[in-house]
Amino acid sequence: MRLHRLSVTAFGPFAATQEVDFDALSSAGLFLLHGPTGAGKTSVLDAVCFALYGAVPGARQSPGASLRSDHAPVDLPTEVQLELTVGGRRLEVTRRPSQPRPKKRGEGFTMEKAQSRLRAYDPERGWQSLSRSHQEIGEELTQLIGMSRDQFCQVVLLPQGDFARFLRSDAEARGKLLGRLFDTRRFAAVEERLAELRRGAEAKVTAADERILALAQRTAQAAGPAGAAPVTARPGEPGLAEAVLEWAAIARSTARERLDIARSAVAAAEDRQRAARQALDAERELARLQQRYEETRRRSAALEEGRPEHDRSRRRLERARKADRVVPALELRDEAEGAHRRAADALDRARAQLPPDLADAGPDRLAELERRFRQELGGLEAARRAEARSFAIDEERESLERESRADEATVRDAEAWLAGWDTVHAGLRERIETAQEAATRAEQLAGLLAPARRRLEAARRRDALAAEAGAARQAFAEARERALAARENWLGLRERRLRDIAAELAAGLVDGEPCTVCGSADHPAPATEGDGHVDRATEEAALAAHRNAEEGRARAEQALGLVRERHAAARAEARDADPDTGPETGEDLDPGPSVDELRSTVDRLSAEHADAHRTAAGTHAAREALATAEREHGERLGLRQEAERRAAARTSRREALDRERTALCAELDAVRGDAESVAAYADRLTRRVALLAEAAEAVRAEQDAAQRRKEADDRLSDAAYRAGFDTPEAAASTLLDAAVQRDLQHRVDAWQAEAAAVADRRAERDAREAAERAPARPEAARSVFEAAERSLREASASRSAADDRCAELTRLSRQAAAEVRGLGPVRQEYERIARLAGLAAGTSADNERKMRLESYVLAARLEQVAVAATARLRRMSSGRYTLVHSDARTGGRRAGLGLHVVDAWTGGERDTATLSGGETFFVSLALALGLADVVTEEAGGVRLDTLFIDEGFGSLDDQTLDEVLDVLDSLRERDRSVGIVSHVADLRRRIPARLEVVKGRQGSSVHHRL
């Protein structure tokens, strides 16, 4: 990768546009970037990093910091443009950060979104645009460069202060830096995955043992108090599964014996219950027959008492059914009588409305007068049409007057609305602009709200983890005390046992047999055991307790480390800082903003975002309102013009209607005479026709009704005679309604049915014989049966319980056997995973150096870095110093990340933290260059043609400075250029190609000195 040209505008300390020609500076191979403190030397490197990655180096990316220059004019946007060659392609990337700009209308500022642009140079077509998407440009550049932003800032910009700290830091801090540069997260993930698998497998084994013990407890509950003694073993004890299976077999055998006894008792109880049931059924049947015989006698007596009433009801029912045959004739006569009365009444009413001279007129004369009036009424049709037209003309004139008034109101409304159109139009335009500005503000606030919420959540985790860390520290201290106490107890017992080992050997001596120590068969004075003798079993128990306590201490220490790491990460995230830049524990550092402060910030941003979002949501409504207003403006103009056209047309129409109405009035006066109107005269004729027609019809109807009444009287007399009655009145008095007849029939049928039933019962022989026997005693038989029934239920319940117990014990035994069979593979899987997890975590005995997998990979990378750095360190130190990698454990939780320097003058090896200031500089410079080579190779071998070294040269003497510059000058091989960032005055004499940064009140500027 080679840089060609950099252009910065309103960026950092640079108010105006400044150009940096890297091609001219790189022609000398080695160039100097110098200037007074605060002029902006580092800002040039920040601009390069911002152009490539959209952000400045992490150490200078403070929360809330703005990249915009405070000296720049308000209308000059902040912009960085970088031209470079990478991956064989010449590219130009332009970036603008999110920044305020003056509003196009009105006063104040609006926040402009960040912008990016990427172009590529084609020798034939020139510069071609590739993308304007932040994400696409970032992915494209990261893929071409082959490094992340952290790797680029560590490899290309070479911050010397970071490497000096790297030399003096412990293994944990080195591991964090190397982990970021070489991305060893996948190895840490492997460790965590193996640990997770080990915990899962261990949980499965424990769960299997607990399930087996749970089955044993359930078996003990199923066996009951008469079962065998339950198993008292605990999970993890040897022989647990075999003991459970053996105990379950004994419980099943006992339960089967109890089941056989219960079955015998049930059979005997069933026999007793069957005999009692037969006796009870016999007594119940005898009682039923005796009661039935007594009931038959009572019913027979009651039947004889109701015989007279039965005869009377039967005779009354027969006469009523004969009278029913006369009912149709009676109903016909009543209907004819009613019709005649109604016809006579209608005739009287019709004659009362006629003139006196027509009161006694017959139907023929009335019909003749009706026909004559109808003919006269038909001659009025032409006059009706003329009168209707006159009315229509009046209505049309009224309609024209209403339309005229409506059009005048429409014109007045349109003119009043159009008078305020300019004010309404301007207000709607301003409403749209306000909503658009609110949308921009809402998007900016959304970008600030998400990080604020993440920091708030991190602060909550930080506070919760702080409490967990305190508890973990307390647990670790207690576990450490227990481990020390157990160790002291074991060492004391071991010492006491060694003092009394002679007495322990003497206890095994036998007279006449040689001693196992001296070989003598005589034992004149064997040693005796003193007070408080410690035997081998006691010592081994103390040793096991010591090992268990030590394992507990290690687990507590590991848990404390995990909580500390999580707490440090949460605290760093709450401060919006890189969680890998702080120390291992941060109890003494500033924990960052509180949860209340962060919650207040989130609430404020949320409220501002909601307010801006609500305002921005009105953009569509404002545009719709403007479009609606513009449509209404056009419509009101059209309405006014249309109303004016209709007013002219109404004037001519009104004159034509007046002429037509004058002619119709003359014609109507001649036709209607003294009547108010033709319609009134026609109504008068219509009423006369209706009265005559009604009277003629009433006369005919009265004559017809009289004839029908006479015929009905004749039919009624004939029907009464045929039914056996002397007169129609006699038949009418005998009639009964249907309800009374049904009631009489029910009485007759009920008496006859009862008589038949009593006759059937009196013929029953078994009831008559039962009445001759002694009274039945069913209650005594019931008591005997209930006692037998209770005995049977008790015996059946005992058998069911025994049967259920056997079935449950069999099921639990099969389940326990299945659990035991499945436990073997689970335990084998746990042992295999535990060995792998211990090896990867550095806790296994197979891992001699106790190194974690991630530490092992990082140690290999650090060894490569040390070899690459030594090649340049020897030249800088005239062959005196050599960097070597050390995998010794230094007391921390990591091993294999040690870094020592070998002094050829003394032949000794010492830690890099013991170097002096100048030695630390060129050792760190060599380390930085070596790390750059290794990281570059790790990133895919991307060629780095431009490097920058930031400060540190002021601590070197002249000779060492010459040697360092020679090494840097050697980097120009294969057309590579190196930029040194320093304010050391002596470097200006040694390095002719310079880029000077000059600061001033109006902002800084750059000057090329070639």
GROMACS .gro file of C-alpha atoms in nm, residues 81 171 241 249 589 596 894 983:
model
    8
   81GLN     CA    1  -0.967   1.306   0.060
  171ALA     CA    2   0.160  -1.123   3.019
  241ALA     CA    3  -2.591  -4.850   4.046
  249ALA     CA    4  -3.492  -5.698   4.330
  589LEU     CA    5  -0.988   0.327   3.837
  596ASP     CA    6  -2.853   0.746   3.666
  894ARG     CA    7  -0.079  -1.664   3.157
  983HIS     CA    8   0.973   1.779   1.705
   0.00000   0.00000   0.00000
